[in-house]
mmCIF file with all atom_site columns, C-alpha atoms in Angstrom:
data_model
loop_
_atom_site.group_PDB
_atom_site.id
_atom_site.type_symbol
_atom_site.label_atom_id
_atom_site.label_alt_id
_atom_site.label_comp_id
_atom_site.label_asym_id
_atom_site.label_entity_id
_atom_site.label_seq_id
_atom_site.pdbx_PDB_ins_code
_atom_site.Cartn_x
_atom_site.Cartn_y
_atom_site.Cartn_z
_atom_site.occupancy
_atom_site.B_iso_or_equiv
_atom_site.pdbx_formal_charge
_atom_site.auth_seq_id
_atom_site.auth_comp_id
_atom_site.auth_asym_id
_atom_site.auth_atom_id
_atom_site.pdbx_PDB_model_num
ATOM 1   C CA . MET Z 1 1   ? -71.996 -11.516 5.070   1.00 62.00 ? 1   MET Z CA 1
ATOM 2   C CA . LYS Z 1 2   ? -71.102 -10.986 1.414   1.00 60.00 ? 2   LYS Z CA 1
ATOM 3   C CA . LYS Z 1 3   ? -71.464 -7.233  1.879   1.00 61.00 ? 3   LYS Z CA 1
ATOM 4   C CA . LEU Z 1 4   ? -69.028 -7.378  4.816   1.00 61.00 ? 4   LEU Z CA 1
ATOM 5   C CA . VAL Z 1 5   ? -66.468 -9.347  2.774   1.00 59.00 ? 5   VAL Z CA 1
ATOM 6   C CA . TYR Z 1 6   ? -66.780 -6.914  -0.128  1.00 64.00 ? 6   TYR Z CA 1
ATOM 7   C CA . ALA Z 1 7   ? -66.342 -3.985  2.255   1.00 61.00 ? 7   ALA Z CA 1
ATOM 8   C CA . LEU Z 1 8   ? -63.187 -5.529  3.732   1.00 62.00 ? 8   LEU Z CA 1
ATOM 9   C CA . LEU Z 1 9   ? -61.741 -6.162  0.264   1.00 62.00 ? 9   LEU Z CA 1
ATOM 10  C CA . ILE Z 1 10  ? -62.432 -2.578  -0.793  1.00 62.00 ? 10  ILE Z CA 1
ATOM 11  C CA . PHE Z 1 11  ? -60.768 -1.309  2.411   1.00 62.00 ? 11  PHE Z CA 1
ATOM 12  C CA . ILE Z 1 12  ? -57.682 -3.486  1.927   1.00 61.00 ? 12  ILE Z CA 1
ATOM 13  C CA . LEU Z 1 13  ? -57.254 -2.561  -1.730  1.00 59.00 ? 13  LEU Z CA 1
ATOM 14  C CA . SER Z 1 14  ? -57.771 1.128   -1.089  1.00 59.00 ? 14  SER Z CA 1
ATOM 15  C CA . SER Z 1 15  ? -55.157 1.109   1.676   1.00 57.00 ? 15  SER Z CA 1
ATOM 16  C CA . CYS Z 1 16  ? -52.455 -0.327  -0.616  1.00 57.00 ? 16  CYS Z CA 1
ATOM 17  C CA . THR Z 1 17  ? -50.214 2.338   -2.121  1.00 61.00 ? 17  THR Z CA 1
ATOM 18  C CA . THR Z 1 18  ? -47.307 2.022   -4.535  1.00 68.00 ? 18  THR Z CA 1
ATOM 19  C CA . LEU Z 1 19  ? -43.926 2.917   -3.009  1.00 70.00 ? 19  LEU Z CA 1
ATOM 20  C CA . THR Z 1 20  ? -41.518 4.770   -5.273  1.00 79.00 ? 20  THR Z CA 1
ATOM 21  C CA . PRO Z 1 21  ? -37.740 4.071   -5.150  1.00 84.00 ? 21  PRO Z CA 1
ATOM 22  C CA . VAL Z 1 22  ? -35.725 6.188   -2.729  1.00 80.00 ? 22  VAL Z CA 1
ATOM 23  C CA . SER Z 1 23  ? -32.113 7.285   -3.301  1.00 82.00 ? 23  SER Z CA 1
ATOM 24  C CA . TYR Z 1 24  ? -30.103 8.690   -0.396  1.00 77.00 ? 24  TYR Z CA 1
ATOM 25  C CA . VAL Z 1 25  ? -26.509 9.951   -0.143  1.00 80.00 ? 25  VAL Z CA 1
ATOM 26  C CA . LYS Z 1 26  ? -24.854 11.487  2.902   1.00 77.00 ? 26  LYS Z CA 1
ATOM 27  C CA . THR Z 1 27  ? -21.220 12.577  3.051   1.00 82.00 ? 27  THR Z CA 1
ATOM 28  C CA . LEU Z 1 28  ? -19.128 13.525  6.052   1.00 83.00 ? 28  LEU Z CA 1
ATOM 29  C CA . ASP Z 1 29  ? -16.631 16.113  4.807   1.00 86.00 ? 29  ASP Z CA 1
ATOM 30  C CA . TYR Z 1 30  ? -13.111 15.657  6.227   1.00 88.00 ? 30  TYR Z CA 1
ATOM 31  C CA . ARG Z 1 31  ? -11.742 18.845  4.661   1.00 88.00 ? 31  ARG Z CA 1
ATOM 32  C CA . PRO Z 1 32  ? -12.187 21.023  7.786   1.00 88.00 ? 32  PRO Z CA 1
ATOM 33  C CA . LEU Z 1 33  ? -9.670  18.705  9.495   1.00 90.00 ? 33  LEU Z CA 1
ATOM 34  C CA . ILE Z 1 34  ? -7.315  18.392  6.523   1.00 87.00 ? 34  ILE Z CA 1
ATOM 35  C CA . GLU Z 1 35  ? -7.282  22.132  5.793   1.00 86.00 ? 35  GLU Z CA 1
ATOM 36  C CA . ASN Z 1 36  ? -6.179  22.724  9.397   1.00 87.00 ? 36  ASN Z CA 1
ATOM 37  C CA . GLY Z 1 37  ? -3.087  20.574  8.969   1.00 85.00 ? 37  GLY Z CA 1
ATOM 38  C CA . LEU Z 1 38  ? -4.347  17.191  10.172  1.00 88.00 ? 38  LEU Z CA 1
ATOM 39  C CA . PHE Z 1 39  ? -3.608  14.223  7.906   1.00 88.00 ? 39  PHE Z CA 1
ATOM 40  C CA . VAL Z 1 40  ? -6.727  11.995  7.868   1.00 90.00 ? 40  VAL Z CA 1
ATOM 41  C CA . THR Z 1 41  ? -7.251  8.471   6.566   1.00 89.00 ? 41  THR Z CA 1
ATOM 42  C CA . GLU Z 1 42  ? -9.640  5.630   7.307   1.00 89.00 ? 42  GLU Z CA 1
ATOM 43  C CA . SER Z 1 43  ? -6.839  3.162   6.588   1.00 85.00 ? 43  SER Z CA 1
ATOM 44  C CA . ASN Z 1 44  ? -4.638  1.756   9.343   1.00 81.00 ? 44  ASN Z CA 1
ATOM 45  C CA . SER Z 1 45  ? -1.695  1.555   6.928   1.00 78.00 ? 45  SER Z CA 1
ATOM 46  C CA . VAL Z 1 46  ? 0.190   4.569   5.536   1.00 78.00 ? 46  VAL Z CA 1
ATOM 47  C CA . SER Z 1 47  ? 3.249   4.970   3.323   1.00 71.00 ? 47  SER Z CA 1
ATOM 48  C CA . PHE Z 1 48  ? 5.307   7.063   5.744   1.00 70.00 ? 48  PHE Z CA 1
ATOM 49  C CA . GLU Z 1 49  ? 6.939   6.656   9.145   1.00 73.00 ? 49  GLU Z CA 1
ATOM 50  C CA . TYR Z 1 50  ? 5.135   7.983   12.212  1.00 81.00 ? 50  TYR Z CA 1
ATOM 51  C CA . THR Z 1 51  ? 5.097   7.991   15.991  1.00 84.00 ? 51  THR Z CA 1
ATOM 52  C CA . SER Z 1 52  ? 1.930   6.807   17.729  1.00 88.00 ? 52  SER Z CA 1
ATOM 53  C CA . ILE Z 1 53  ? 0.498   9.477   20.028  1.00 91.00 ? 53  ILE Z CA 1
ATOM 54  C CA . GLY Z 1 54  ? -2.743  8.044   21.402  1.00 92.00 ? 54  GLY Z CA 1
ATOM 55  C CA . SER Z 1 55  ? -6.219  6.694   20.714  1.00 94.00 ? 55  SER Z CA 1
ATOM 56  C CA . LEU Z 1 56  ? -9.015  9.138   19.934  1.00 94.00 ? 56  LEU Z CA 1
ATOM 57  C CA . PHE Z 1 57  ? -12.605 8.783   21.078  1.00 95.00 ? 57  PHE Z CA 1
ATOM 58  C CA . ALA Z 1 58  ? -14.811 11.781  20.280  1.00 93.00 ? 58  ALA Z CA 1
ATOM 59  C CA . GLN Z 1 59  ? -18.571 11.923  20.737  1.00 92.00 ? 59  GLN Z CA 1
ATOM 60  C CA . GLU Z 1 60  ? -21.156 14.598  20.033  1.00 91.00 ? 60  GLU Z CA 1
ATOM 61  C CA . THR Z 1 61  ? -24.715 14.079  21.287  1.00 89.00 ? 61  THR Z CA 1
ATOM 62  C CA . ASP Z 1 62  ? -28.036 15.775  20.616  1.00 88.00 ? 62  ASP Z CA 1
ATOM 63  C CA . GLY Z 1 63  ? -29.887 17.727  23.293  1.00 88.00 ? 63  GLY Z CA 1
ATOM 64  C CA . TRP Z 1 64  ? -31.827 20.815  24.216  1.00 89.00 ? 64  TRP Z CA 1
ATOM 65  C CA . ILE Z 1 65  ? -30.414 24.359  24.215  1.00 84.00 ? 65  ILE Z CA 1
ATOM 66  C CA . ASN Z 1 66  ? -32.668 27.206  25.385  1.00 87.00 ? 66  ASN Z CA 1
ATOM 67  C CA . GLY Z 1 67  ? -35.760 25.121  24.716  1.00 86.00 ? 67  GLY Z CA 1
ATOM 68  C CA . GLN Z 1 68  ? -34.646 24.176  21.206  1.00 88.00 ? 68  GLN Z CA 1
ATOM 69  C CA . PHE Z 1 69  ? -33.660 20.633  20.221  1.00 87.00 ? 69  PHE Z CA 1
ATOM 70  C CA . VAL Z 1 70  ? -30.203 20.496  18.622  1.00 83.00 ? 70  VAL Z CA 1
ATOM 71  C CA . THR Z 1 71  ? -28.793 17.559  16.636  1.00 83.00 ? 71  THR Z CA 1
ATOM 72  C CA . PRO Z 1 72  ? -25.118 16.512  16.975  1.00 83.00 ? 72  PRO Z CA 1
ATOM 73  C CA . ARG Z 1 73  ? -22.922 19.322  15.634  1.00 86.00 ? 73  ARG Z CA 1
ATOM 74  C CA . ILE Z 1 74  ? -20.048 17.999  13.569  1.00 87.00 ? 74  ILE Z CA 1
ATOM 75  C CA . LYS Z 1 75  ? -18.368 21.430  13.527  1.00 88.00 ? 75  LYS Z CA 1
ATOM 76  C CA . ASN Z 1 76  ? -18.015 21.337  17.316  1.00 89.00 ? 76  ASN Z CA 1
ATOM 77  C CA . MET Z 1 77  ? -16.663 17.805  17.062  1.00 91.00 ? 77  MET Z CA 1
ATOM 78  C CA . TYR Z 1 78  ? -14.022 18.800  14.507  1.00 92.00 ? 78  TYR Z CA 1
ATOM 79  C CA . ASN Z 1 79  ? -12.953 21.785  16.629  1.00 91.00 ? 79  ASN Z CA 1
ATOM 80  C CA . ASN Z 1 80  ? -12.535 19.538  19.674  1.00 92.00 ? 80  ASN Z CA 1
ATOM 81  C CA . ILE Z 1 81  ? -10.506 17.015  17.649  1.00 93.00 ? 81  ILE Z CA 1
ATOM 82  C CA . LEU Z 1 82  ? -8.209  19.759  16.316  1.00 93.00 ? 82  LEU Z CA 1
ATOM 83  C CA . LEU Z 1 83  ? -7.703  21.193  19.816  1.00 93.00 ? 83  LEU Z CA 1
ATOM 84  C CA . GLU Z 1 84  ? -6.854  17.748  21.186  1.00 94.00 ? 84  GLU Z CA 1
ATOM 85  C CA . ALA Z 1 85  ? -4.435  17.085  18.308  1.00 92.00 ? 85  ALA Z CA 1
ATOM 86  C CA . GLN Z 1 86  ? -2.737  20.418  18.988  1.00 91.00 ? 86  GLN Z CA 1
ATOM 87  C CA . ARG Z 1 87  ? -2.505  19.665  22.711  1.00 92.00 ? 87  ARG Z CA 1
ATOM 88  C CA . LEU Z 1 88  ? -0.872  16.290  22.046  1.00 92.00 ? 88  LEU Z CA 1
ATOM 89  C CA . GLY Z 1 89  ? 1.385   17.502  19.238  1.00 90.00 ? 89  GLY Z CA 1
ATOM 90  C CA . ALA Z 1 90  ? -0.273  15.204  16.696  1.00 91.00 ? 90  ALA Z CA 1
ATOM 91  C CA . ASN Z 1 91  ? -0.501  16.028  12.993  1.00 90.00 ? 91  ASN Z CA 1
ATOM 92  C CA . GLY Z 1 92  ? -2.281  12.931  11.713  1.00 91.00 ? 92  GLY Z CA 1
ATOM 93  C CA . LEU Z 1 93  ? -5.292  10.717  12.415  1.00 93.00 ? 93  LEU Z CA 1
ATOM 94  C CA . ILE Z 1 94  ? -5.279  7.173   11.004  1.00 92.00 ? 94  ILE Z CA 1
ATOM 95  C CA . ASN Z 1 95  ? -7.708  4.254   11.199  1.00 91.00 ? 95  ASN Z CA 1
ATOM 96  C CA . MET Z 1 96  ? -10.490 6.822   11.500  1.00 92.00 ? 96  MET Z CA 1
ATOM 97  C CA . SER Z 1 97  ? -14.038 5.518   11.804  1.00 92.00 ? 97  SER Z CA 1
ATOM 98  C CA . VAL Z 1 98  ? -17.381 7.307   12.084  1.00 91.00 ? 98  VAL Z CA 1
ATOM 99  C CA . LYS Z 1 99  ? -20.455 5.822   13.743  1.00 90.00 ? 99  LYS Z CA 1
ATOM 100 C CA . ARG Z 1 100 ? -23.905 7.402   13.660  1.00 87.00 ? 100 ARG Z CA 1
ATOM 101 C CA . LEU Z 1 101 ? -25.912 6.253   16.662  1.00 86.00 ? 101 LEU Z CA 1
ATOM 102 C CA . ASP Z 1 102 ? -29.512 7.089   17.607  1.00 84.00 ? 102 ASP Z CA 1
ATOM 103 C CA . HIS Z 1 103 ? -28.627 10.278  19.460  1.00 88.00 ? 103 HIS Z CA 1
ATOM 104 C CA . SER Z 1 104 ? -24.945 10.896  18.754  1.00 89.00 ? 104 SER Z CA 1
ATOM 105 C CA . ILE Z 1 105 ? -21.997 10.712  16.370  1.00 91.00 ? 105 ILE Z CA 1
ATOM 106 C CA . VAL Z 1 106 ? -18.780 8.955   17.409  1.00 93.00 ? 106 VAL Z CA 1
ATOM 107 C CA . ILE Z 1 107 ? -15.376 9.372   15.749  1.00 94.00 ? 107 ILE Z CA 1
ATOM 108 C CA . GLN Z 1 108 ? -12.525 7.053   16.668  1.00 94.00 ? 108 GLN Z CA 1
ATOM 109 C CA . GLY Z 1 109 ? -8.967  6.623   15.450  1.00 94.00 ? 109 GLY Z CA 1
ATOM 110 C CA . MET Z 1 110 ? -5.320  6.969   16.422  1.00 94.00 ? 110 MET Z CA 1
ATOM 111 C CA . PHE Z 1 111 ? -3.421  10.244  16.655  1.00 94.00 ? 111 PHE Z CA 1
ATOM 112 C CA . ILE Z 1 112 ? 0.061   10.106  15.113  1.00 92.00 ? 112 ILE Z CA 1
ATOM 113 C CA . LYS Z 1 113 ? 2.990   12.411  14.505  1.00 88.00 ? 113 LYS Z CA 1
ATOM 114 C CA . ARG Z 1 114 ? 4.458   12.103  11.027  1.00 79.00 ? 114 ARG Z CA 1
ATOM 115 C CA . VAL Z 1 115 ? 8.254   11.774  10.923  1.00 66.00 ? 115 VAL Z CA 1
ATOM 116 C CA . LYS Z 1 116 ? 9.824   14.480  8.794   1.00 56.00 ? 116 LYS Z CA 1
ATOM 117 C CA . TYR Z 1 117 ? 13.145  14.548  6.998   1.00 40.00 ? 117 TYR Z CA 1
ATOM 118 C CA . GLY Z 1 118 ? 15.259  17.317  5.536   1.00 37.00 ? 118 GLY Z CA 1
ATOM 119 C CA . ASP Z 1 119 ? 14.494  18.558  2.062   1.00 37.00 ? 119 ASP Z CA 1
ATOM 120 C CA . VAL Z 1 120 ? 16.934  18.793  -0.835  1.00 36.00 ? 120 VAL Z CA 1
ATOM 121 C CA . LYS Z 1 121 ? 16.418  20.548  -4.152  1.00 44.00 ? 121 LYS Z CA 1
ATOM 122 C CA . ILE Z 1 122 ? 16.117  18.521  -7.329  1.00 42.00 ? 122 ILE Z CA 1
ATOM 123 C CA . ILE Z 1 123 ? 19.328  19.191  -9.254  1.00 40.00 ? 123 ILE Z CA 1
ATOM 124 C CA . GLU Z 1 124 ? 20.742  17.758  -12.441 1.00 44.00 ? 124 GLU Z CA 1
ATOM 125 C CA . GLU Z 1 125 ? 24.098  16.083  -11.823 1.00 43.00 ? 125 GLU Z CA 1
ATOM 126 C CA . GLN Z 1 126 ? 25.013  14.501  -15.130 1.00 42.00 ? 126 GLN Z CA 1
ATOM 127 C CA . SER Z 1 127 ? 28.717  14.537  -14.171 1.00 41.00 ? 127 SER Z CA 1
ATOM 128 C CA . VAL Z 1 128 ? 28.159  12.625  -10.930 1.00 43.00 ? 128 VAL Z CA 1
ATOM 129 C CA . PRO Z 1 129 ? 28.447  8.853   -11.395 1.00 45.00 ? 129 PRO Z CA 1
ATOM 130 C CA . ILE Z 1 130 ? 25.445  6.809   -10.282 1.00 43.00 ? 130 ILE Z CA 1
ATOM 131 C CA . ALA Z 1 131 ? 26.228  4.019   -7.864  1.00 44.00 ? 131 ALA Z CA 1
ATOM 132 C CA . ASN Z 1 132 ? 23.588  1.319   -7.609  1.00 46.00 ? 132 ASN Z CA 1
ATOM 133 C CA . ASP Z 1 133 ? 24.795  0.010   -4.254  1.00 44.00 ? 133 ASP Z CA 1
ATOM 134 C CA . SER Z 1 134 ? 22.482  -2.977  -4.357  1.00 45.00 ? 134 SER Z CA 1
ATOM 135 C CA . LEU Z 1 135 ? 20.159  -4.555  -6.855  1.00 44.00 ? 135 LEU Z CA 1
ATOM 136 C CA . THR Z 1 136 ? 16.430  -4.199  -6.426  1.00 49.00 ? 136 THR Z CA 1
ATOM 137 C CA . GLY Z 1 137 ? 15.135  -6.932  -4.135  1.00 52.00 ? 137 GLY Z CA 1
ATOM 138 C CA . ILE Z 1 138 ? 12.343  -7.858  -1.757  1.00 51.00 ? 138 ILE Z CA 1
ATOM 139 C CA . LYS Z 1 139 ? 12.306  -6.879  1.922   1.00 50.00 ? 139 LYS Z CA 1
ATOM 140 C CA . ASP Z 1 140 ? 9.253   -7.531  4.120   1.00 52.00 ? 140 ASP Z CA 1
ATOM 141 C CA . ASP Z 1 141 ? 7.193   -8.025  0.939   1.00 55.00 ? 141 ASP Z CA 1
ATOM 142 C CA . ILE Z 1 142 ? 8.238   -4.556  -0.308  1.00 62.00 ? 142 ILE Z CA 1
ATOM 143 C CA . ARG Z 1 143 ? 10.470  -3.946  -3.345  1.00 73.00 ? 143 ARG Z CA 1
ATOM 144 C CA . VAL Z 1 144 ? 13.537  -2.043  -2.183  1.00 80.00 ? 144 VAL Z CA 1
ATOM 145 C CA . GLY Z 1 145 ? 16.807  -0.809  -3.628  1.00 83.00 ? 145 GLY Z CA 1
ATOM 146 C CA . LYS Z 1 146 ? 19.651  1.589   -2.928  1.00 84.00 ? 146 LYS Z CA 1
ATOM 147 C CA . ILE Z 1 147 ? 21.228  4.331   -5.011  1.00 84.00 ? 147 ILE Z CA 1
ATOM 148 C CA . ASN Z 1 148 ? 24.176  6.504   -3.916  1.00 84.00 ? 148 ASN Z CA 1
ATOM 149 C CA . GLY Z 1 149 ? 23.743  5.206   -0.384  1.00 81.00 ? 149 GLY Z CA 1
ATOM 150 C CA . THR Z 1 150 ? 20.041  6.153   -0.216  1.00 83.00 ? 150 THR Z CA 1
ATOM 151 C CA . GLU Z 1 151 ? 17.475  3.408   0.121   1.00 83.00 ? 151 GLU Z CA 1
ATOM 152 C CA . TYR Z 1 152 ? 14.252  3.571   -1.841  1.00 85.00 ? 152 TYR Z CA 1
ATOM 153 C CA . SER Z 1 153 ? 11.126  1.441   -1.562  1.00 84.00 ? 153 SER Z CA 1
ATOM 154 C CA . VAL Z 1 154 ? 8.153   0.810   -3.826  1.00 84.00 ? 154 VAL Z CA 1
ATOM 155 C CA . PHE Z 1 155 ? 5.090   1.291   -1.635  1.00 81.00 ? 155 PHE Z CA 1
ATOM 156 C CA . ARG Z 1 156 ? 2.466   1.122   -4.396  1.00 81.00 ? 156 ARG Z CA 1
ATOM 157 C CA . GLU Z 1 157 ? 2.444   -0.323  -7.906  1.00 80.00 ? 157 GLU Z CA 1
ATOM 158 C CA . THR Z 1 158 ? -0.420  -0.416  -10.388 1.00 79.00 ? 158 THR Z CA 1
ATOM 159 C CA . GLU Z 1 159 ? -0.813  -1.076  -14.087 1.00 76.00 ? 159 GLU Z CA 1
ATOM 160 C CA . TYR Z 1 160 ? 0.002   2.566   -14.800 1.00 78.00 ? 160 TYR Z CA 1
ATOM 161 C CA . GLU Z 1 161 ? 2.340   3.808   -12.052 1.00 81.00 ? 161 GLU Z CA 1
ATOM 162 C CA . ILE Z 1 162 ? 5.066   2.902   -9.562  1.00 85.00 ? 162 ILE Z CA 1
ATOM 163 C CA . CYS Z 1 163 ? 5.245   4.976   -6.362  1.00 86.00 ? 163 CYS Z CA 1
ATOM 164 C CA . LEU Z 1 164 ? 8.605   5.188   -4.592  1.00 87.00 ? 164 LEU Z CA 1
ATOM 165 C CA . SER Z 1 165 ? 9.578   6.661   -1.237  1.00 87.00 ? 165 SER Z CA 1
ATOM 166 C CA . THR Z 1 166 ? 13.023  7.843   -0.071  1.00 84.00 ? 166 THR Z CA 1
ATOM 167 C CA . SER Z 1 167 ? 14.399  9.836   2.869   1.00 80.00 ? 167 SER Z CA 1
ATOM 168 C CA . ARG Z 1 168 ? 15.478  12.732  0.649   1.00 84.00 ? 168 ARG Z CA 1
ATOM 169 C CA . LYS Z 1 169 ? 14.741  14.210  -2.741  1.00 84.00 ? 169 LYS Z CA 1
ATOM 170 C CA . LEU Z 1 170 ? 16.744  12.497  -5.436  1.00 86.00 ? 170 LEU Z CA 1
ATOM 171 C CA . THR Z 1 171 ? 18.647  14.180  -8.235  1.00 86.00 ? 171 THR Z CA 1
ATOM 172 C CA . VAL Z 1 172 ? 17.425  13.752  -11.781 1.00 84.00 ? 172 VAL Z CA 1
ATOM 173 C CA . SER Z 1 173 ? 20.340  11.426  -12.513 1.00 85.00 ? 173 SER Z CA 1
ATOM 174 C CA . GLU Z 1 174 ? 19.417  9.257   -9.530  1.00 87.00 ? 174 GLU Z CA 1
ATOM 175 C CA . MET Z 1 175 ? 15.786  9.064   -10.586 1.00 86.00 ? 175 MET Z CA 1
ATOM 176 C CA . LYS Z 1 176 ? 16.844  8.057   -14.088 1.00 85.00 ? 176 LYS Z CA 1
ATOM 177 C CA . GLY Z 1 177 ? 19.147  5.446   -12.562 1.00 84.00 ? 177 GLY Z CA 1
ATOM 178 C CA . ILE Z 1 178 ? 16.255  3.921   -10.620 1.00 85.00 ? 178 ILE Z CA 1
ATOM 179 C CA . LYS Z 1 179 ? 14.078  3.994   -13.738 1.00 84.00 ? 179 LYS Z CA 1
ATOM 180 C CA . LYS Z 1 180 ? 16.754  2.028   -15.564 1.00 81.00 ? 180 LYS Z CA 1
ATOM 181 C CA . GLU Z 1 181 ? 17.198  -0.378  -12.637 1.00 79.00 ? 181 GLU Z CA 1
ATOM 182 C CA . LEU Z 1 182 ? 13.481  -1.158  -12.372 1.00 78.00 ? 182 LEU Z CA 1
ATOM 183 C CA . VAL Z 1 183 ? 13.215  -1.675  -16.141 1.00 70.00 ? 183 VAL Z CA 1
ATOM 184 C CA . VAL Z 1 184 ? 9.800   -0.066  -16.400 1.00 67.00 ? 184 VAL Z CA 1
ATOM 185 C CA . SER Z 1 185 ? 7.991   0.637   -19.643 1.00 66.00 ? 185 SER Z CA 1
ATOM 186 C CA . LYS Z 1 186 ? 4.945   2.813   -20.212 1.00 66.00 ? 186 LYS Z CA 1
ATOM 187 C CA . LYS Z 1 187 ? 4.639   3.419   -16.459 1.00 77.00 ? 187 LYS Z CA 1
ATOM 188 C CA . VAL Z 1 188 ? 4.879   6.668   -14.516 1.00 84.00 ? 188 VAL Z CA 1
ATOM 189 C CA . LEU Z 1 189 ? 7.434   6.694   -11.696 1.00 87.00 ? 189 LEU Z CA 1
ATOM 190 C CA . GLN Z 1 190 ? 6.159   8.840   -8.820  1.00 86.00 ? 190 GLN Z CA 1
ATOM 191 C CA . PHE Z 1 191 ? 8.756   9.982   -6.254  1.00 89.00 ? 191 PHE Z CA 1
ATOM 192 C CA . TYR Z 1 192 ? 7.782   10.840  -2.678  1.00 87.00 ? 192 TYR Z CA 1
ATOM 193 C CA . ILE Z 1 193 ? 9.689   12.096  0.360   1.00 82.00 ? 193 ILE Z CA 1
ATOM 194 C CA . LEU Z 1 194 ? 9.288   9.722   3.295   1.00 70.00 ? 194 LEU Z CA 1
ATOM 195 C CA . GLY Z 1 195 ? 7.054   11.446  5.851   1.00 55.00 ? 195 GLY Z CA 1
ATOM 196 C CA . ILE Z 1 196 ? 6.615   14.734  3.976   1.00 50.00 ? 196 ILE Z CA 1
ATOM 197 C CA . ASP Z 1 197 ? 3.386   15.424  2.052   1.00 51.00 ? 197 ASP Z CA 1
ATOM 198 C CA . ASN Z 1 198 ? 2.997   11.768  1.132   1.00 56.00 ? 198 ASN Z CA 1
ATOM 199 C CA . ASP Z 1 199 ? -0.278  12.516  -0.643  1.00 63.00 ? 199 ASP Z CA 1
ATOM 200 C CA . ASN Z 1 200 ? 1.601   14.329  -3.401  1.00 75.00 ? 200 ASN Z CA 1
ATOM 201 C CA . PRO Z 1 201 ? 4.788   13.318  -5.239  1.00 82.00 ? 201 PRO Z CA 1
ATOM 202 C CA . TYR Z 1 202 ? 7.536   15.906  -5.631  1.00 84.00 ? 202 TYR Z CA 1
ATOM 203 C CA . ALA Z 1 203 ? 8.517   14.559  -9.050  1.00 86.00 ? 203 ALA Z CA 1
ATOM 204 C CA . SER Z 1 204 ? 7.473   12.083  -11.743 1.00 87.00 ? 204 SER Z CA 1
ATOM 205 C CA . LEU Z 1 205 ? 9.274   10.413  -14.623 1.00 84.00 ? 205 LEU Z CA 1
ATOM 206 C CA . TYR Z 1 206 ? 7.411   9.270   -17.701 1.00 80.00 ? 206 TYR Z CA 1
ATOM 207 C CA . GLU Z 1 207 ? 9.379   8.028   -20.707 1.00 78.00 ? 207 GLU Z CA 1
ATOM 208 C CA . THR Z 1 208 ? 11.597  11.076  -21.477 1.00 78.00 ? 208 THR Z CA 1
ATOM 209 C CA . GLN Z 1 209 ? 9.801   13.660  -19.342 1.00 82.00 ? 209 GLN Z CA 1
ATOM 210 C CA . LEU Z 1 210 ? 10.578  14.921  -15.831 1.00 83.00 ? 210 LEU Z CA 1
ATOM 211 C CA . ILE Z 1 211 ? 7.653   16.575  -14.036 1.00 83.00 ? 211 ILE Z CA 1
ATOM 212 C CA . GLU Z 1 212 ? 8.461   18.743  -10.988 1.00 82.00 ? 212 GLU Z CA 1
ATOM 213 C CA . HIS Z 1 213 ? 5.080   19.015  -9.279  1.00 74.00 ? 213 HIS Z CA 1
ATOM 214 C CA . GLY Z 1 214 ? 5.873   21.859  -6.883  1.00 68.00 ? 214 GLY Z CA 1
ATOM 215 C CA . LYS Z 1 215 ? 6.991   24.073  -9.756  1.00 70.00 ? 215 LYS Z CA 1
ATOM 216 C CA . GLY Z 1 216 ? 4.556   22.778  -12.367 1.00 67.00 ? 216 GLY Z CA 1
ATOM 217 C CA . LYS Z 1 217 ? 7.594   22.309  -14.609 1.00 72.00 ? 217 LYS Z CA 1
ATOM 218 C CA . ILE Z 1 218 ? 8.026   19.675  -17.353 1.00 77.00 ? 218 ILE Z CA 1
ATOM 219 C CA . THR Z 1 219 ? 11.508  18.979  -18.731 1.00 78.00 ? 219 THR Z CA 1
ATOM 220 C CA . GLU Z 1 220 ? 12.504  16.729  -21.621 1.00 76.00 ? 220 GLU Z CA 1
ATOM 221 C CA . PHE Z 1 221 ? 15.642  14.638  -21.127 1.00 70.00 ? 221 PHE Z CA 1
ATOM 222 C CA . ASN Z 1 222 ? 17.644  12.050  -23.022 1.00 67.00 ? 222 ASN Z CA 1
ATOM 223 C CA . GLU Z 1 223 ? 17.670  8.424   -21.930 1.00 60.00 ? 223 GLU Z CA 1
#
């Protein structure tokens, strides 16, 4: 009996192995969609105006092709999404979610069409008087103001920056007028066109510097 117990103990101990830690990272690259002109975000809130087009449900399953087992092909899925966006006239996908199931990948979201406005060059108009038509206030929990008849809104504010959106590009004088109105110190003011390339500002003001991002130009100015 003792021999049997000893044998069982030896078997149990010998079958125990030490498991080492495992680290795993997997990324689904959205760039094939973005580089083909489709704005993509997992958020259901964006800083620009848009028109809702329709809900997206895309699924890619595994299966057998010519006797060979094939896993879900994300490239095929992206191509189908781009074709559907083109068919519907959509140029954005918001509230995007990705689910990996046992035998398939599912992508869901909402197709949108971003509203675009006309573009105006940034010009210096020191001789043109600045008219602050209304003081900065709060509207629907968003800081808003108006300068020379053009409304602006603060859609994001952090410790280091204030991001503003307007329906047209502002002149340098107008941007300086807003900077003075907001009474900001040691913060970068980032200016965006509503509905046009809202991932990148067209200009920034920091202390006495104007940065024109499209031109890569930095200009010093007087307060």
